[in-house]
Amino acid sequence: MTSTETNSPAALTPDELGRVERLWRAANYLTVGQIYLLDNPLLRQPLRPEHIKPRLLGHWGTSPGLNLLYAHLNRLIRARDLNAIYIAGPGHGGPALVANTWLEGTYTERYPLITRDGEGMRRLFRQFSFPGGIPSHVAPEVPGSIHEGGELGYSLAHAYGAVYDNPDLLALCVVGDGEAETGPLAASWLSNVVLNPARDGAVLPVLHLNGYKIANPTFLARIPEPDLLSMMRGYGYEPHVVHARPGDDHAQVHRRLASVMDLCLDHISVIQHHARTTSRPTRPRWPMIVLRTPKGWTGPSQVDGVQVEGTYRAHQVPLSGVRDNPAHLEMLERWMRSYRPDELFGADGAPVEEISLATPEGDRRMSANPHANGGELLKPLMLPDHRAFGVECPSPGSAMEESTRVLGRWLRDVMRANDDRFRLFGPDEVASNRLDAVFEVTDRVFVADIEGTDDHLAPDGRVMEVLSEHLCQGWLEGYLLTGRHGLFTSYEAFIHIIDSMFNQHAKWLKTTRDIPWRRPIASLNYLLSSHVWRQDHNGFSHQDPGFIDHVVNKKAEIIRVYLPPDVNTLLSTMNHCLGSQHYVNVVVAGKQPQPVWLSMAEADAHCRRGIGIWDWASNDDGDPDVVMACAGDVPTLETIAAVDLIRRHMPGLKVRVVNVVDLMRLQDEKEHPHGLSPREFDALFTTDKTVIFAYHGYPWLIHRLTYQRTNHDNIHVRGYKEEGTTTTPFDMVMLNDLDRFHLVMDVIDHVPGLAVKEAALRQRMFDERQRARDYTRAHGEDAPEISDWVWPDSPV
């Protein structure tokens, strides 16, 4: 025992020690079997080459430590009747978690063909990392998983998200030392600043130091241990060290770990009791464990004269070429027999009774805990009537409103009605994005020191703000995956920070749609405000609408993108999104004052359609000369202003205005569930007339969504083309040729017969653009005829 290792009395009775040891050995045996074996699962005959998989895939190095912790937490669940889930940061240790779920019986309950006997074990082994089988990570197919771990960095954020508003839940989170090197994980240690022990559950982090990544030592395993422990204390934890070395007596390691885990759970109980019996919780020092084990522990020590155990060589498959190398085949058999499988599995291959006595029962099994299948616990949100918050609109454009400010009043009532299942997440931008009405009913959660000058901070707040998009996303994912609801609001340009996290969640949703026992969870909802067209004050660094392009790459069954043009359509859209399940909903809406185009009833009807003709702005009588299409609040404003100019200067031109709220309506119905049929699309956009499309984001996305449409060659799209700076709002749209004057010029350029006839008008529009730009350079703001423009009640 090192000087820093926690020294506490032995916690195991002889019976408990035997059960934990057997469970650990059984899980290790099953882990190795999944990586290597096609047949002969119980080694009832000598291993032969044909028993070995042709392709050896999987990660052994981290698995013994994962199995060790799983076995010990099972002991505590039985002893204390704990409600616990297990989050494996080193998710590539998938065979370890699969092994434990099979031993618990849950795997067979979910997959009846994988029986809990010798034949089921053979099928279990054969399917792992095998064509037509299961992935190598702790994927959605694994019962008890809410964290795949294919991409490292998010386990601890997921664990904390899982326990918020779950006062009885314990999440044991194994943080791999490779994962600990990532930025998101480094930030995640401070998640305890927003963990209220009075109303939330607890996370027991275990920093699993086995020393190596795939080819290099890990940083935290090599820095001096006093420095590591000081770092953990600085994050607000009380670290406890357990150290296992090659050759250590396993019984002593079990006793040390059991003592430490008992100590940690006692500490957590004291913290929670104190917080729940006092009037104002304070930030405690939470326990955590530093577990040092050899990489590839209990595996081959040396292979071909080279040290493997305790080195990076044990990271994946310690013995390669087993089919062709008799010496390696013999080593594999010796390795597997070292776990003494005849003591672990009966004549029929089922786990022996001592193993069954070491695992919990029913929902107390971590692989069967309903919190790890959040749809089983999901309760619908109580949504206030969004129509009661609608803005009066006597005529189109007659009112101006900050859309997200009104939305904030509705969200305030959502939070009031759902104080146990809904939270708002954002990187220090809830007030900036005009949602501050929520602070009338809640605060920003904060359990560290609060000073008198702070604004709306409290331990029991329900607004989660931190300057890390990674943490917001990770917390929200953990919250959703355990059966709750939430909304993530962000500046549009910086939501890209979590692109790959979104990828993983979308893949999870896609995969779980096809797993019958996985229940649907609440949708992942994004509200992107402070968007590209109203970042004129922050400039080019804050201007990027590309998250939409990234999102639409994912499976159509999962993805929804909405661009409400005004406040009432935003209310209707968000009411739909918060009530939906198993989607990713991306909603883009500005926070600056914008015209209100539709009444609440009209907005609801328009949003139900997702796309539609605005008759009040059209004069086509069913046979347009040009279709003016728009998607997004600023493009809609510029389109309607361009239509006003067309009506004034080309009164004989027949114009149809089509507004798009649901972007996926543009796709064919064969490509997306919301897509329009060819007949429906052609009815709106015609088969041969010019379409000028003003779009919120990058223009090529519209072309991508419509490239198979009959009239695609006549669709001309204006949008963001990577031109930006600190300037006025109208100059920003002019920089990207999305302004009203340029849209009129596009009509003249593309509608047959207008280029010569309206050459003078085109020149006038060009001059108006220059005049508007000159005004900004002279006065530092947009000209009044731009900023004060309104849609006339009776266009000339």
PDB file of C-alpha atoms in Angstrom, residues 372-540:
ATOM      1  CA  ALA A 372     -30.606   3.327 -18.383  1.00  0.00           C
ATOM      2  CA  ASN A 373     -33.612   2.922 -20.672  1.00  0.00           C
ATOM      3  CA  GLY A 374     -35.056   6.349 -20.032  1.00  0.00           C
ATOM      4  CA  GLY A 375     -38.138   5.926 -22.166  1.00  0.00           C
ATOM      5  CA  GLU A 376     -39.481   3.553 -19.524  1.00  0.00           C
ATOM      6  CA  LEU A 377     -39.593   6.479 -17.087  1.00  0.00           C
ATOM      7  CA  LEU A 378     -40.526   9.226 -19.544  1.00  0.00           C
ATOM      8  CA  LYS A 379     -43.471  11.394 -18.564  1.00  0.00           C
ATOM      9  CA  PRO A 380     -44.795  13.909 -21.097  1.00  0.00           C
ATOM     10  CA  LEU A 381     -44.259  17.561 -20.373  1.00  0.00           C
ATOM     11  CA  MET A 382     -47.173  19.619 -19.150  1.00  0.00           C
ATOM     12  CA  LEU A 383     -47.129  22.257 -21.860  1.00  0.00           C
ATOM     13  CA  PRO A 384     -49.020  25.519 -21.342  1.00  0.00           C
ATOM     14  CA  ASP A 385     -51.194  26.640 -24.230  1.00  0.00           C
ATOM     15  CA  HIS A 386     -48.703  28.392 -26.506  1.00  0.00           C
ATOM     16  CA  ARG A 387     -51.542  30.221 -28.224  1.00  0.00           C
ATOM     17  CA  ALA A 388     -52.119  32.269 -25.079  1.00  0.00           C
ATOM     18  CA  PHE A 389     -48.656  33.804 -25.587  1.00  0.00           C
ATOM     19  CA  GLY A 390     -49.180  34.707 -29.234  1.00  0.00           C
ATOM     20  CA  VAL A 391     -48.711  38.269 -30.432  1.00  0.00           C
ATOM     21  CA  GLU A 392     -51.655  40.083 -31.970  1.00  0.00           C
ATOM     22  CA  CYS A 393     -51.235  40.595 -35.704  1.00  0.00           C
ATOM     23  CA  PRO A 394     -54.060  42.732 -37.173  1.00  0.00           C
ATOM     24  CA  SER A 395     -52.321  42.680 -40.550  1.00  0.00           C
ATOM     25  CA  PRO A 396     -49.045  41.182 -41.833  1.00  0.00           C
ATOM     26  CA  GLY A 397     -46.029  43.042 -40.524  1.00  0.00           C
ATOM     27  CA  SER A 398     -48.098  45.455 -38.454  1.00  0.00           C
ATOM     28  CA  ALA A 399     -46.333  44.476 -35.213  1.00  0.00           C
ATOM     29  CA  MET A 400     -42.676  44.096 -34.287  1.00  0.00           C
ATOM     30  CA  GLU A 401     -41.508  41.659 -31.635  1.00  0.00           C
ATOM     31  CA  GLU A 402     -38.402  39.960 -30.239  1.00  0.00           C
ATOM     32  CA  SER A 403     -39.373  36.380 -30.938  1.00  0.00           C
ATOM     33  CA  THR A 404     -37.241  34.686 -28.309  1.00  0.00           C
ATOM     34  CA  ARG A 405     -38.309  37.139 -25.602  1.00  0.00           C
ATOM     35  CA  VAL A 406     -41.911  36.068 -26.077  1.00  0.00           C
ATOM     36  CA  LEU A 407     -40.812  32.451 -26.215  1.00  0.00           C
ATOM     37  CA  GLY A 408     -39.095  32.997 -22.871  1.00  0.00           C
ATOM     38  CA  ARG A 409     -42.448  33.773 -21.247  1.00  0.00           C
ATOM     39  CA  TRP A 410     -43.846  30.478 -22.513  1.00  0.00           C
ATOM     40  CA  LEU A 411     -40.731  28.604 -21.350  1.00  0.00           C
ATOM     41  CA  ARG A 412     -41.154  30.226 -17.941  1.00  0.00           C
ATOM     42  CA  ASP A 413     -44.508  28.505 -17.623  1.00  0.00           C
ATOM     43  CA  VAL A 414     -43.095  25.255 -18.996  1.00  0.00           C
ATOM     44  CA  MET A 415     -40.516  25.314 -16.213  1.00  0.00           C
ATOM     45  CA  ARG A 416     -43.130  26.183 -13.611  1.00  0.00           C
ATOM     46  CA  ALA A 417     -45.293  23.215 -14.638  1.00  0.00           C
ATOM     47  CA  ASN A 418     -42.431  20.693 -14.883  1.00  0.00           C
ATOM     48  CA  ASP A 419     -40.046  21.386 -12.035  1.00  0.00           C
ATOM     49  CA  ASP A 420     -38.952  17.749 -11.820  1.00  0.00           C
ATOM     50  CA  ARG A 421     -38.348  16.943 -15.486  1.00  0.00           C
ATOM     51  CA  PHE A 422     -37.367  19.987 -17.555  1.00  0.00           C
ATOM     52  CA  ARG A 423     -34.192  22.069 -17.577  1.00  0.00           C
ATOM     53  CA  LEU A 424     -32.793  24.794 -19.783  1.00  0.00           C
ATOM     54  CA  PHE A 425     -29.147  24.502 -20.860  1.00  0.00           C
ATOM     55  CA  GLY A 426     -26.949  27.179 -22.373  1.00  0.00           C
ATOM     56  CA  PRO A 427     -23.402  28.567 -22.344  1.00  0.00           C
ATOM     57  CA  ASP A 428     -24.009  31.783 -20.386  1.00  0.00           C
ATOM     58  CA  GLU A 429     -26.512  32.968 -22.977  1.00  0.00           C
ATOM     59  CA  VAL A 430     -30.021  32.478 -21.604  1.00  0.00           C
ATOM     60  CA  ALA A 431     -30.443  36.186 -20.891  1.00  0.00           C
ATOM     61  CA  SER A 432     -28.469  37.186 -23.983  1.00  0.00           C
ATOM     62  CA  ASN A 433     -30.855  35.143 -26.101  1.00  0.00           C
ATOM     63  CA  ARG A 434     -33.820  36.963 -24.501  1.00  0.00           C
ATOM     64  CA  LEU A 435     -35.140  33.977 -22.539  1.00  0.00           C
ATOM     65  CA  ASP A 436     -34.677  35.682 -19.177  1.00  0.00           C
ATOM     66  CA  ALA A 437     -38.382  35.468 -18.283  1.00  0.00           C
ATOM     67  CA  VAL A 438     -37.559  31.989 -16.961  1.00  0.00           C
ATOM     68  CA  PHE A 439     -35.793  33.685 -14.059  1.00  0.00           C
ATOM     69  CA  GLU A 440     -39.202  34.723 -12.750  1.00  0.00           C
ATOM     70  CA  VAL A 441     -39.715  31.106 -11.626  1.00  0.00           C
ATOM     71  CA  THR A 442     -36.197  29.694 -11.257  1.00  0.00           C
ATOM     72  CA  ASP A 443     -32.516  30.621 -11.078  1.00  0.00           C
ATOM     73  CA  ARG A 444     -29.244  29.505 -12.497  1.00  0.00           C
ATOM     74  CA  VAL A 445     -28.179  26.503 -10.486  1.00  0.00           C
ATOM     75  CA  PHE A 446     -25.002  27.219  -8.538  1.00  0.00           C
ATOM     76  CA  VAL A 447     -23.747  25.422  -5.448  1.00  0.00           C
ATOM     77  CA  ALA A 448     -20.425  27.241  -5.059  1.00  0.00           C
ATOM     78  CA  ASP A 449     -20.033  30.563  -3.240  1.00  0.00           C
ATOM     79  CA  ILE A 450     -22.713  33.132  -4.089  1.00  0.00           C
ATOM     80  CA  GLU A 451     -22.104  36.839  -3.584  1.00  0.00           C
ATOM     81  CA  GLY A 452     -24.587  39.648  -3.114  1.00  0.00           C
ATOM     82  CA  THR A 453     -23.913  41.124  -6.552  1.00  0.00           C
ATOM     83  CA  ASP A 454     -24.747  37.870  -8.360  1.00  0.00           C
ATOM     84  CA  ASP A 455     -27.903  37.633 -10.426  1.00  0.00           C
ATOM     85  CA  HIS A 456     -30.339  34.739 -10.127  1.00  0.00           C
ATOM     86  CA  LEU A 457     -27.969  32.147  -8.681  1.00  0.00           C
ATOM     87  CA  ALA A 458     -29.268  29.484  -6.308  1.00  0.00           C
ATOM     88  CA  PRO A 459     -28.538  25.838  -5.448  1.00  0.00           C
ATOM     89  CA  ASP A 460     -32.026  24.781  -6.536  1.00  0.00           C
ATOM     90  CA  GLY A 461     -32.010  26.624  -9.881  1.00  0.00           C
ATOM     91  CA  ARG A 462     -33.038  24.828 -13.039  1.00  0.00           C
ATOM     92  CA  VAL A 463     -31.131  26.832 -15.629  1.00  0.00           C
ATOM     93  CA  MET A 464     -27.792  25.186 -16.419  1.00  0.00           C
ATOM     94  CA  GLU A 465     -25.254  27.745 -17.594  1.00  0.00           C
ATOM     95  CA  VAL A 466     -21.568  27.119 -18.117  1.00  0.00           C
ATOM     96  CA  LEU A 467     -19.160  28.452 -20.716  1.00  0.00           C
ATOM     97  CA  SER A 468     -18.735  25.025 -22.266  1.00  0.00           C
ATOM     98  CA  GLU A 469     -21.001  23.842 -25.014  1.00  0.00           C
ATOM     99  CA  HIS A 470     -19.571  20.371 -24.403  1.00  0.00           C
ATOM    100  CA  LEU A 471     -20.892  20.324 -20.845  1.00  0.00           C
ATOM    101  CA  CYS A 472     -24.299  21.699 -21.849  1.00  0.00           C
ATOM    102  CA  GLN A 473     -24.631  18.989 -24.490  1.00  0.00           C
ATOM    103  CA  GLY A 474     -23.305  16.222 -22.241  1.00  0.00           C
ATOM    104  CA  TRP A 475     -25.526  17.157 -19.296  1.00  0.00           C
ATOM    105  CA  LEU A 476     -28.575  17.398 -21.540  1.00  0.00           C
ATOM    106  CA  GLU A 477     -27.859  14.049 -23.186  1.00  0.00           C
ATOM    107  CA  GLY A 478     -27.539  12.363 -19.795  1.00  0.00           C
ATOM    108  CA  TYR A 479     -30.752  14.067 -18.672  1.00  0.00           C
ATOM    109  CA  LEU A 480     -32.666  12.937 -21.767  1.00  0.00           C
ATOM    110  CA  LEU A 481     -31.307   9.408 -21.791  1.00  0.00           C
ATOM    111  CA  THR A 482     -32.594   8.884 -18.250  1.00  0.00           C
ATOM    112  CA  GLY A 483     -36.134   9.961 -19.084  1.00  0.00           C
ATOM    113  CA  ARG A 484     -36.367  13.753 -18.781  1.00  0.00           C
ATOM    114  CA  HIS A 485     -36.736  16.762 -21.128  1.00  0.00           C
ATOM    115  CA  GLY A 486     -34.677  19.823 -21.953  1.00  0.00           C
ATOM    116  CA  LEU A 487     -33.735  22.615 -24.308  1.00  0.00           C
ATOM    117  CA  PHE A 488     -30.246  23.716 -25.352  1.00  0.00           C
ATOM    118  CA  THR A 489     -29.986  27.321 -26.479  1.00  0.00           C
ATOM    119  CA  SER A 490     -26.822  28.627 -28.079  1.00  0.00           C
ATOM    120  CA  TYR A 491     -25.320  31.164 -30.412  1.00  0.00           C
ATOM    121  CA  GLU A 492     -25.647  29.647 -33.862  1.00  0.00           C
ATOM    122  CA  ALA A 493     -21.985  29.933 -34.826  1.00  0.00           C
ATOM    123  CA  PHE A 494     -20.682  28.149 -31.733  1.00  0.00           C
ATOM    124  CA  ILE A 495     -23.023  25.185 -31.654  1.00  0.00           C
ATOM    125  CA  HIS A 496     -20.457  23.693 -34.037  1.00  0.00           C
ATOM    126  CA  ILE A 497     -18.335  23.013 -30.964  1.00  0.00           C
ATOM    127  CA  ILE A 498     -20.519  19.996 -30.250  1.00  0.00           C
ATOM    128  CA  ASP A 499     -20.797  18.737 -33.846  1.00  0.00           C
ATOM    129  CA  SER A 500     -19.323  15.345 -33.031  1.00  0.00           C
ATOM    130  CA  MET A 501     -21.345  15.013 -29.810  1.00  0.00           C
ATOM    131  CA  PHE A 502     -24.491  15.626 -31.826  1.00  0.00           C
ATOM    132  CA  ASN A 503     -23.271  12.952 -34.255  1.00  0.00           C
ATOM    133  CA  GLN A 504     -23.020  10.387 -31.501  1.00  0.00           C
ATOM    134  CA  HIS A 505     -26.441  11.192 -30.051  1.00  0.00           C
ATOM    135  CA  ALA A 506     -28.062  11.079 -33.493  1.00  0.00           C
ATOM    136  CA  LYS A 507     -26.440   7.693 -34.101  1.00  0.00           C
ATOM    137  CA  TRP A 508     -27.760   6.523 -30.726  1.00  0.00           C
ATOM    138  CA  LEU A 509     -31.296   7.620 -31.654  1.00  0.00           C
ATOM    139  CA  LYS A 510     -31.047   5.977 -35.060  1.00  0.00           C
ATOM    140  CA  THR A 511     -29.803   2.693 -33.614  1.00  0.00           C
ATOM    141  CA  THR A 512     -32.292   2.538 -30.760  1.00  0.00           C
ATOM    142  CA  ARG A 513     -35.228   2.997 -33.139  1.00  0.00           C
ATOM    143  CA  ASP A 514     -34.518  -0.558 -34.266  1.00  0.00           C
ATOM    144  CA  ILE A 515     -33.997  -2.070 -30.802  1.00  0.00           C
ATOM    145  CA  PRO A 516     -37.468  -3.176 -29.633  1.00  0.00           C
ATOM    146  CA  TRP A 517     -36.749  -3.035 -25.908  1.00  0.00           C
ATOM    147  CA  ARG A 518     -35.321   0.506 -26.081  1.00  0.00           C
ATOM    148  CA  ARG A 519     -38.142   2.940 -25.365  1.00  0.00           C
ATOM    149  CA  PRO A 520     -38.269   6.330 -27.129  1.00  0.00           C
ATOM    150  CA  ILE A 521     -36.831   9.258 -25.198  1.00  0.00           C
ATOM    151  CA  ALA A 522     -37.608  12.965 -25.367  1.00  0.00           C
ATOM    152  CA  SER A 523     -36.182  14.797 -28.349  1.00  0.00           C
ATOM    153  CA  LEU A 524     -32.909  16.678 -28.246  1.00  0.00           C
ATOM    154  CA  ASN A 525     -34.009  20.264 -28.876  1.00  0.00           C
ATOM    155  CA  TYR A 526     -31.723  23.070 -30.019  1.00  0.00           C
ATOM    156  CA  LEU A 527     -32.721  26.717 -30.170  1.00  0.00           C
ATOM    157  CA  LEU A 528     -30.089  28.601 -32.144  1.00  0.00           C
ATOM    158  CA  SER A 529     -30.450  32.319 -31.703  1.00  0.00           C
ATOM    159  CA  SER A 530     -27.979  35.192 -32.056  1.00  0.00           C
ATOM    160  CA  HIS A 531     -27.761  33.846 -35.569  1.00  0.00           C
ATOM    161  CA  VAL A 532     -25.646  34.684 -38.590  1.00  0.00           C
ATOM    162  CA  TRP A 533     -27.751  37.600 -39.856  1.00  0.00           C
ATOM    163  CA  ARG A 534     -27.865  39.386 -36.511  1.00  0.00           C
ATOM    164  CA  GLN A 535     -24.241  39.016 -35.470  1.00  0.00           C
ATOM    165  CA  ASP A 536     -23.336  42.252 -37.173  1.00  0.00           C
ATOM    166  CA  HIS A 537     -21.983  43.681 -33.883  1.00  0.00           C
ATOM    167  CA  ASN A 538     -19.723  40.712 -33.123  1.00  0.00           C
ATOM    168  CA  GLY A 539     -18.525  40.258 -36.658  1.00  0.00           C
ATOM    169  CA  PHE A 540     -17.196  37.487 -38.835  1.00  0.00           C
TER     170      PHE A 540
END
